[in-house]
XYZ file of C-alpha atoms in Angstrom:
538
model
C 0.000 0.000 0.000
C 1.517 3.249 -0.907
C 0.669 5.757 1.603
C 1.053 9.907 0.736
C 1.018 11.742 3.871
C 0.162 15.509 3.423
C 0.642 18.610 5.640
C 1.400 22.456 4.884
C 4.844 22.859 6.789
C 7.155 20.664 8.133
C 8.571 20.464 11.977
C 12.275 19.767 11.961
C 12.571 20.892 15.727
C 14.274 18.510 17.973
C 11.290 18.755 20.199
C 8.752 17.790 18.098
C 7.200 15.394 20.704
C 6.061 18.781 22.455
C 3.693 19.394 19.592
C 1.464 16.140 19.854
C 0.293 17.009 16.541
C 3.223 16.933 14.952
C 4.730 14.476 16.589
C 1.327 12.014 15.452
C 1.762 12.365 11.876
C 5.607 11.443 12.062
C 4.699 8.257 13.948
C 2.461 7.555 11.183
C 4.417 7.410 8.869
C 7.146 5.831 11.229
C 4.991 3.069 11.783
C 3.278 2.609 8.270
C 6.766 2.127 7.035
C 7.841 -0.008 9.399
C 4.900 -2.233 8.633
C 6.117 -2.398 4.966
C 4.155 -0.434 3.285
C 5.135 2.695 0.526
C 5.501 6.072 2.910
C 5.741 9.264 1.591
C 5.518 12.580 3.045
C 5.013 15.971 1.577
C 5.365 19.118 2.827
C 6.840 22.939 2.812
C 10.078 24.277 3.279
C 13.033 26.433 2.303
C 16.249 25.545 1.491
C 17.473 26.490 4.344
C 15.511 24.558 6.638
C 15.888 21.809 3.349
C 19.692 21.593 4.443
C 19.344 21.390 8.369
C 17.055 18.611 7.975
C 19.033 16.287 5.522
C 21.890 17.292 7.701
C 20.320 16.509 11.071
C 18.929 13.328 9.625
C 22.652 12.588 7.671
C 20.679 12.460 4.389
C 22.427 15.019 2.641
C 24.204 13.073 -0.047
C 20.424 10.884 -1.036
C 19.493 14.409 -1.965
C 17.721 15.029 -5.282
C 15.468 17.120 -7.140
C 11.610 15.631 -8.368
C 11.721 13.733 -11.575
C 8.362 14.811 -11.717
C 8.037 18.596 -10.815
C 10.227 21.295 -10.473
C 11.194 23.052 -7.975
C 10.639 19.796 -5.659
C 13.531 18.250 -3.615
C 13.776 14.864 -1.980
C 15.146 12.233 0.217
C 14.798 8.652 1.913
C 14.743 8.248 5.399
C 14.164 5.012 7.378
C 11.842 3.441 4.612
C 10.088 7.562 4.120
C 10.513 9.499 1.273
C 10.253 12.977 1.859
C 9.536 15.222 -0.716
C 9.584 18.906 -0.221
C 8.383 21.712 -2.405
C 10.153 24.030 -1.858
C 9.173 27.883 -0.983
C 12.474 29.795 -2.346
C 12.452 27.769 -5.858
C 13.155 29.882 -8.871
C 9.771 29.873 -11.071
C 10.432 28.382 -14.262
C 8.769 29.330 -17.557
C 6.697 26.223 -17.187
C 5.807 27.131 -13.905
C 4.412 30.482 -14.413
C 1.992 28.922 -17.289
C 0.712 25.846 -15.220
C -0.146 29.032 -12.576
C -1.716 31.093 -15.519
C -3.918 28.164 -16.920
C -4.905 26.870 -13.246
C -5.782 30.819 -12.685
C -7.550 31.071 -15.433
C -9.646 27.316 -14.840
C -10.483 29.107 -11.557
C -11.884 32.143 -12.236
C -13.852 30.317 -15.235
C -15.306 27.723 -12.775
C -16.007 30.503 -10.243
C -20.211 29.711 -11.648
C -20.137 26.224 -10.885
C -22.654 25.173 -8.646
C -20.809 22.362 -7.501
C -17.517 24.180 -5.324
C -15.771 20.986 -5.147
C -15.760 20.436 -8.881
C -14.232 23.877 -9.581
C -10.170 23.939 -9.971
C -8.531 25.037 -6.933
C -6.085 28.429 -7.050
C -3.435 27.615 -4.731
C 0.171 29.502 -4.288
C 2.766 27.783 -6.199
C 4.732 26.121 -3.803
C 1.364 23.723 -2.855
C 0.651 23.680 -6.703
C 3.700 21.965 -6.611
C 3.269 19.658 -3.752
C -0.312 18.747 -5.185
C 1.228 17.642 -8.731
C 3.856 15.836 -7.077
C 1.248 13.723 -4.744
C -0.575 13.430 -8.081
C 2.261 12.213 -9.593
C 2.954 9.636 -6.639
C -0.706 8.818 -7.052
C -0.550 8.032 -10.961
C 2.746 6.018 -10.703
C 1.090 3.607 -8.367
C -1.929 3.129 -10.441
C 0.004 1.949 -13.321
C 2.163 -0.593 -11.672
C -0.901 -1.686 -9.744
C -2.547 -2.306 -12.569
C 0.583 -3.853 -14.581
C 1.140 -6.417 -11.424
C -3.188 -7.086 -11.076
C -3.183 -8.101 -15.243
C -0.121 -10.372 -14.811
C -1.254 -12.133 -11.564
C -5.090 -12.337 -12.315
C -3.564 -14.482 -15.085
C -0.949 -16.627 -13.108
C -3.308 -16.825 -9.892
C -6.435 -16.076 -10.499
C -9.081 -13.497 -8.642
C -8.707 -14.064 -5.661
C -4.659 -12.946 -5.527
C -5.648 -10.026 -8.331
C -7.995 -8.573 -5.182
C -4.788 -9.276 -2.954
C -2.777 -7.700 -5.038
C -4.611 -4.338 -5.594
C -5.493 -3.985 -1.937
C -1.657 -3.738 -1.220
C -1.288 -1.317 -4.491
C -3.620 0.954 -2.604
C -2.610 4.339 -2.710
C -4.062 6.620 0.543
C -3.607 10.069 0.862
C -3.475 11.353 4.942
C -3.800 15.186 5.079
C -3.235 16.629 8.752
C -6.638 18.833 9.157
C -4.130 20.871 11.360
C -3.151 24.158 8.869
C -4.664 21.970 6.267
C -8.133 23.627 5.661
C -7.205 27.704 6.012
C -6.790 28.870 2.751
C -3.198 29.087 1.598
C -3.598 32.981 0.562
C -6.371 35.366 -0.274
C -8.581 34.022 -2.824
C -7.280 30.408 -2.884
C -7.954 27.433 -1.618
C -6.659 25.220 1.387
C -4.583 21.995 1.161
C -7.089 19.749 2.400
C -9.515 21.257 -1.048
C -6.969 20.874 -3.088
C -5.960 17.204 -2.234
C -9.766 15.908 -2.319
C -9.845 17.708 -6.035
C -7.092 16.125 -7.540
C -6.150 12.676 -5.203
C -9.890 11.802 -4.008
C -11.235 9.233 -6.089
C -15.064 9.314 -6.458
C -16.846 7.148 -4.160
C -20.611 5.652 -4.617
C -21.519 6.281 -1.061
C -21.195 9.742 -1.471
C -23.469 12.219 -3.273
C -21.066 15.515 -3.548
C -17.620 13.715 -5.593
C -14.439 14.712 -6.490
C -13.587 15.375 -10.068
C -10.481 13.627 -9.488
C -9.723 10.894 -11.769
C -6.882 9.633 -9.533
C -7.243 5.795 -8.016
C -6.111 7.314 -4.779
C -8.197 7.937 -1.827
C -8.254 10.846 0.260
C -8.550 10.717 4.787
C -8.200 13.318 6.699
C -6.698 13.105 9.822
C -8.524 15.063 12.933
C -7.002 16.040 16.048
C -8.144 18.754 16.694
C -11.889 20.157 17.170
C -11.119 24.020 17.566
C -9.959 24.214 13.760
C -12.821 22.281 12.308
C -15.738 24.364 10.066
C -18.523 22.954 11.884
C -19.486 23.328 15.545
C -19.960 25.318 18.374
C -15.882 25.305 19.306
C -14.923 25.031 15.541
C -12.921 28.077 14.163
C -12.580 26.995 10.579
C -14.854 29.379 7.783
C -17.828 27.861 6.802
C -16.392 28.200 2.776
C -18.348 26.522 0.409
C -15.382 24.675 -1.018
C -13.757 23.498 2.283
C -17.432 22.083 3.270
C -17.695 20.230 -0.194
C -14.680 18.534 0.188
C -15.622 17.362 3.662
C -18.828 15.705 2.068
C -16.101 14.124 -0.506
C -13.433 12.824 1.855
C -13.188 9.383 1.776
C -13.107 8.999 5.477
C -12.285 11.000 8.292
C -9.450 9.357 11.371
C -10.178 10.740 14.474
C -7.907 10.293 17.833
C -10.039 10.319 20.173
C -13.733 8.955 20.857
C -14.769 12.793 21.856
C -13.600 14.288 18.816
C -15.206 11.173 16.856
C -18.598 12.281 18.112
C -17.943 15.796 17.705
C -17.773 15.254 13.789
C -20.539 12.519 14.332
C -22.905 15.635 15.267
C -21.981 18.040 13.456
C -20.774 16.976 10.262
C -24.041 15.484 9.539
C -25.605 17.581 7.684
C -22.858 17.640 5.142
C -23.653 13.786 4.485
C -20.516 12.077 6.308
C -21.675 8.628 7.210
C -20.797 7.360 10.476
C -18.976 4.111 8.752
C -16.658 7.255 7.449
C -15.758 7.993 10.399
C -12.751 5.927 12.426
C -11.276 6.618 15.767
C -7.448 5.308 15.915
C -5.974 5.564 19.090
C -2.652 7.288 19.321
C -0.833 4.014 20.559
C -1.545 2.356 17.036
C 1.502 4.624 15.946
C 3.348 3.886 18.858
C 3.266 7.745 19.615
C 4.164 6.898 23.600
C 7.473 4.880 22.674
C 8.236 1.229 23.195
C 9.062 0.770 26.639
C 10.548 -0.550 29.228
C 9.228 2.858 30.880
C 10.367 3.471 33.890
C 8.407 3.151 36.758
C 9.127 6.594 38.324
C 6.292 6.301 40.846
C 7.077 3.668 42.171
C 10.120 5.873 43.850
C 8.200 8.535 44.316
C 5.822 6.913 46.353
C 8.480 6.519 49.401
C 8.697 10.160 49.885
C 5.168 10.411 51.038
C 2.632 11.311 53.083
C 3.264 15.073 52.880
C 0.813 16.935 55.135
C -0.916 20.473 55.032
C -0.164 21.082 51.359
C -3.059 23.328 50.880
C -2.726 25.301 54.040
C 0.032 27.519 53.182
C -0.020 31.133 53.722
C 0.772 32.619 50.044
C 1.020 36.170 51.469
C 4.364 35.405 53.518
C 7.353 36.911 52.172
C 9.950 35.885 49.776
C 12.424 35.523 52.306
C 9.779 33.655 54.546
C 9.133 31.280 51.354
C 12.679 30.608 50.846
C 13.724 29.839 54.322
C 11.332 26.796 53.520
C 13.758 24.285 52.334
C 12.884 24.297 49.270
C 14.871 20.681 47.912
C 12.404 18.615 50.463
C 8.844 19.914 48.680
C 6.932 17.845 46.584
C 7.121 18.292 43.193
C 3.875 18.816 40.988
C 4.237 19.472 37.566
C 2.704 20.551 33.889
C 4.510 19.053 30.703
C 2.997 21.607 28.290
C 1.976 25.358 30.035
C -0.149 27.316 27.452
C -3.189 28.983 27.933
C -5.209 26.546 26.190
C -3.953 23.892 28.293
C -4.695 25.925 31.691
C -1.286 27.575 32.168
C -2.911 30.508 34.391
C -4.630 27.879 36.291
C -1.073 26.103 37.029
C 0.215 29.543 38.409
C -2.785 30.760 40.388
C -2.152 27.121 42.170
C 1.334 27.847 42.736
C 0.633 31.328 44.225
C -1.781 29.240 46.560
C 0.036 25.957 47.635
C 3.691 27.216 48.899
C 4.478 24.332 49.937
C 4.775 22.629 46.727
C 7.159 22.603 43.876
C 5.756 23.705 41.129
C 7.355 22.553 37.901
C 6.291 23.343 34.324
C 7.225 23.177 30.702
C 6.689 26.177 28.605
C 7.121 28.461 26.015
C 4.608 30.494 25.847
C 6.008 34.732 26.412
C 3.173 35.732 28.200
C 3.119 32.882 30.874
C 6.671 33.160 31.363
C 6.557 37.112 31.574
C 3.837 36.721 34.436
C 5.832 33.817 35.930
C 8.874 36.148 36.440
C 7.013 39.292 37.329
C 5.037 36.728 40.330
C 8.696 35.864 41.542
C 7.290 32.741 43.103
C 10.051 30.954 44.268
C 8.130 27.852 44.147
C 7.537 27.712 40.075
C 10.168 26.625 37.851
C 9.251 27.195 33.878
C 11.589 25.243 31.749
C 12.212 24.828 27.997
C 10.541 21.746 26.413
C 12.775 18.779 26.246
C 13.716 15.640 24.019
C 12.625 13.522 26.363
C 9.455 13.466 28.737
C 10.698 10.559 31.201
C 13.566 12.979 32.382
C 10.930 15.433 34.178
C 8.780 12.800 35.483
C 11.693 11.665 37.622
C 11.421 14.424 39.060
C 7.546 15.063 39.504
C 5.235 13.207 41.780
C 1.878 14.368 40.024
C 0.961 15.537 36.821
C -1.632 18.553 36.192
C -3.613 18.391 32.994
C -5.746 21.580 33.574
C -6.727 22.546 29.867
C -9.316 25.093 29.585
C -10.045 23.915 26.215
C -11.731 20.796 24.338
C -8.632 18.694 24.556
C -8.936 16.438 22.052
C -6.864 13.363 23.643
C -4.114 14.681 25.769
C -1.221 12.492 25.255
C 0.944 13.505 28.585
C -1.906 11.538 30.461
C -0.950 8.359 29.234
C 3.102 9.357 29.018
C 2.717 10.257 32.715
C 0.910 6.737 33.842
C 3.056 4.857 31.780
C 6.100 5.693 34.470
C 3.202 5.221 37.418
C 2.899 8.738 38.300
C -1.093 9.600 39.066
C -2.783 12.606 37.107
C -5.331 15.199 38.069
C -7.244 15.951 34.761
C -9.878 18.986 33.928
C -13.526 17.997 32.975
C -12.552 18.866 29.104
C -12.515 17.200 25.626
C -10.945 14.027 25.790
C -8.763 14.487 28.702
C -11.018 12.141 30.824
C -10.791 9.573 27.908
C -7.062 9.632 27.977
C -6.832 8.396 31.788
C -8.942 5.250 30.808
C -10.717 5.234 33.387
C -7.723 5.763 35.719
C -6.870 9.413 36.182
C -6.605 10.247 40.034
C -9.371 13.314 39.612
C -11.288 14.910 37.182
C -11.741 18.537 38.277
C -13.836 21.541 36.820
C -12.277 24.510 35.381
C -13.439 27.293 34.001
C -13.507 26.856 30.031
C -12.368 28.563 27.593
C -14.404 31.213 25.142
C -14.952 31.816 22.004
C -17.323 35.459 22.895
C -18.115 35.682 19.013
C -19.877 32.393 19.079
C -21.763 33.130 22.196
C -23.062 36.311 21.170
C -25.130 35.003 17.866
C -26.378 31.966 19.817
C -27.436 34.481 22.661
C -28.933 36.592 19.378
C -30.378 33.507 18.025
C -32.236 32.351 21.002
C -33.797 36.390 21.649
C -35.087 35.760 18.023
C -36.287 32.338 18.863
C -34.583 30.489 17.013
C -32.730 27.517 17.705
C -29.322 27.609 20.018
C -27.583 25.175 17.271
C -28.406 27.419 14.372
C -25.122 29.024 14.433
C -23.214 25.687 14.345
C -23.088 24.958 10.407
C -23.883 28.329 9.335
C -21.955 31.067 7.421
C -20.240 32.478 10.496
C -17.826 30.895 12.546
C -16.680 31.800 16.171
C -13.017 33.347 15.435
C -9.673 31.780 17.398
C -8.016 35.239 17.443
C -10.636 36.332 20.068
C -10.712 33.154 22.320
C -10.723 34.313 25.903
C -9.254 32.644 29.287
C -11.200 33.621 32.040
C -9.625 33.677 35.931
C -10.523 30.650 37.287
C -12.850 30.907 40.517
C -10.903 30.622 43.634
C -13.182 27.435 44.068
C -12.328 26.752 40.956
C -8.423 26.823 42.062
C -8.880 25.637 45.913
C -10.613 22.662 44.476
C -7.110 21.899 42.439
C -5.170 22.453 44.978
C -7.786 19.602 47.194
C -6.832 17.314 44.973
C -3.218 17.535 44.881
C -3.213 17.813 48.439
C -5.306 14.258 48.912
C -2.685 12.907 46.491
C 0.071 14.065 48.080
C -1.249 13.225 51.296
C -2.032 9.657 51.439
C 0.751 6.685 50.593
C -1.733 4.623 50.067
C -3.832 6.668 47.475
C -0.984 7.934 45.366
C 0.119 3.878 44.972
C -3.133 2.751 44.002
C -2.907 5.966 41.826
C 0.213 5.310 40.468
C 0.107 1.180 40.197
C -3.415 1.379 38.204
C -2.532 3.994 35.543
C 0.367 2.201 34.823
C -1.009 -1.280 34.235
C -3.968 0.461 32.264
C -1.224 2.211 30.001
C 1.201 -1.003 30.042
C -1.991 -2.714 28.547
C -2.815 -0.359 26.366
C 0.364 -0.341 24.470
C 0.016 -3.921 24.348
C -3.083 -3.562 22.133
C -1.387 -1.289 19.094
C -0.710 -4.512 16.445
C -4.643 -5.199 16.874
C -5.133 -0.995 16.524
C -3.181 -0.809 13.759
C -4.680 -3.911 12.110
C -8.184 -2.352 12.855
C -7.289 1.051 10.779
C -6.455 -0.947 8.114
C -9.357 -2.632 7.742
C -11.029 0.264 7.950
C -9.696 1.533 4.851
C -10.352 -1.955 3.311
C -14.397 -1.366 4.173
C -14.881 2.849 2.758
């Protein structure tokens, strides 16, 4: 099966495992080609960031330029080819007419009533990453269809079906950047590949006009940026919503964002069969173990005792005279404001007596982290490697303010037996299976546009949900993070303290989310096997 996997720009960071996005569509195709089958991924760049990849990776002499298209570069990698189209190509004389002519289809198919039908405008750079999937696409048709001729002769039907259901050629696009357009007036990625790459399908009224054998999934993993929905940010475009209706299927990561599309992608005629949650541990996105079992030491330093009595008002001095090495260590593996960073603050300010350690980047957080002068919080650069902090912390905060849609550092964290304390968000709760220490409110999250048509809607009587599909879309710029309640934050601070508290708690804790996540893992060759017959069945 040759797989293409699609997505606007590529992450050559060393910390890519801090973006869980990014760091899910390399194990994909990690673990695709591992299983044998034809990766390639497309993408972005310059040639700067060309040369610091093939460098980092030692690929620089496999280097080469597209057979197929100009102005693409490319290399192999651990069974992936990576092909690049590059952003700071010179435009050739055949580039500058293929943009002419696909202007000019454009603007003539700007009457069609069908918006999926009409020719795409997209910047040249993703012109040239579409022809080159297109070209992957086509290449694999042919020698499927060489090798089905020659063994439906030698073997019969039966090994001809065989045969073509490894020639398979699937097309993953990342819905992450993937459905904004790509500049003013064009269209996005995810448009673009369902035109050209998505071949028509009978269970679906609205088609491609693709006459490519390929197929087209898009990958979801993330509700905020969908165009449907009361928390999705995406426009409502005409074009992005036909190709939803065309996709061949949509892979979801979580059960909550499953039945977030289930709801409201309805109405644009996505089947439920089309629609496939695949757990992040089918692409062994949590490692391979042995994993150490960090709570297991942890666990002798307890009970600690009157955790969330503290006087925050005492003075620095005061604070520090506290002994600061013999505190319990709580921490956050990703502070944002998305992901509750004020909330992880506002608890340090009110437990003293408790390490507080987070990862961050984010300026704002780690301007009002300095200006708090808390001598109790500790903001550090993400790192390679997540088991190195959790040697160090006794209990893991989750406290996202938005719709998580998985949360990944839940199951990293009870993999090395250390308990969580989750929010009451997205998928978070879904992520603990069934094991996370607390689930605790916070205060979400809000999207103010959003709230002020359905508050609009329901003056005028009409539905609250009428909003959800429509022609206006709640905007991500103007997302707001309330201050949590101090119940809000004394009920955190509870929860750590119960942890903390008890021996016997944080073991059973500890020893449970660990054997829950051990056995998880166990279970990816019978995930994986289930996405692929998945694919087998749209």
């Amino acid at each position: 099966m040759r797989v293409l996997l699609l997505r606007p720009q590529a992450d050559f960071s060393e910390h890519v495992r801090y973006s869980g996005g990014t760091h899910i569509f390399r194990c994909i195709a990690e673990t695709l080609a591992e299983a044998g089958h034809d990766v390639h991924v497309l993408y972005c760049a310059d040639k700067a960031q060309l040369l610091f990849a093939a460098m980092q990776s030692g690929s620089m002499p496999q280097l080469a330029y597209s057979q197929a298209v100009e102005g693409v570069a490319l290399w192999q990698q651990g069974g992936i080819t990576h092909h690049v189209a590059l952003t700071d190509a010179e435009q050739s004389v055949a580039d500058q007419l293929s943009s002419a002519f696909a202007s000019f289809g454009t603007a003539a198919a700007g009457s069609s009533a069908n918006a999926v039908t009409a020719v795409p405008l997209l910047p040249l750079v993703m012109q040239r990453m579409i022809d080159e999937a297109t070209s992957l696409a086509k290449s694999n048709s042919s020698s499927s269809s060489s090798s089905s001729s020659s063994s439906s002769n030698a073997q019969g039907h039966q090994h001809q079906q065989q045969q073509q259901q490894q020639q398979q050629c699937w097309v993953i696009v990342d819905a992450d950047g993937s459905q904004d357009p790509l500049a003013p007036g064009c269209a996005s990625l995810f448009e673009a590949a369902v035109h050209h790459l998505n071949a028509p399908t009978h269970s679906s009224s609205s088609s491609s006009s693709s006459s490519s054998s390929s197929r087209v999934l898009l990958l979801v993993q993330n509700i905020h940026f969908l165009p449907f929905g009361d928390q999705g940010t995406a426009a409502r475009r005409p074009g992005l919503l036909a190709a939803w209706a065309a996709v061949a299927g949509v892979a979801c990561v979580s059960n909550f964002v499953a039945r977030y599309v289930m709801l409201h992608a309805a109405g644009l005629g996505l089947q439920p069969q089309r629609i496939h949650v695949v757990h992040c541990a089918a692409w062994n996105a949590f490692g391979r173990g042995p994993f150490e079992d960090c709570g297991a030491v942890h666990v002798k330093q307890l009970p600690y005792h009157g955790l969330d009595t503290g006087n925050a008002s005492s003075s620095a001095e005061q604070q520090q005279q506290q002994q600061q090495q013999r505190k319990p260590v709580v921490g956050c593996l990703k502070v944002t404001p998305e992901k509750g960073g004020w909330l992880f603050l506002a608890l340090a300010a009110r437990m003293p007596g408790v390490n507080f350690l987070g990862v961050c980047a984010d300026p704002a957080l780690l301007q009002a982290a300095a200006a708090a002068g808390l001598p109790n919080l500790r903001l550090v650069p993400p790192v390679a490697e997540v088991g190195q902090l959790l040697r160090h912390v006794l209990v893991v905060l989750a406290p996202s303010v938005w719709r998580e849609a998985f949360g990944m550092v839940v199951v990293e964290a009870m993999l090395r037996g250390v308990p969580v304390i989750v929010s009451d968000q997205g998928g978070l709760s879904e992520a603990a299976l069934g094991a996370a220490s607390n689930v605790v409110q916070v205060q979400p999250m809000m999207l103010p546009l959003l709230q002020q048509q359905q508050m609009h809607s329901q003056q005028l009587g009409a539905p609250a949900a009428a909003y959800s599909c429509g022609d206006v879309a709640p905007i991500w710029q103007q997302r707001l993070f309330p201050q949590q309640p101090a119940a809000v934050v004394d009920a955190w601070a509870a929860a750590v303290a119960e942890l903390l508290g008890s021996r016997e708690r944080y073991e059973a804790c500890g020893v449970n989310g660990r054997s829950f996540a051990l056995k998880l893992l166990e279970t990816q060759p019978q995930l994986l096997q289930g996405f692929l017959k998945w694919l087998q069945q749209l």
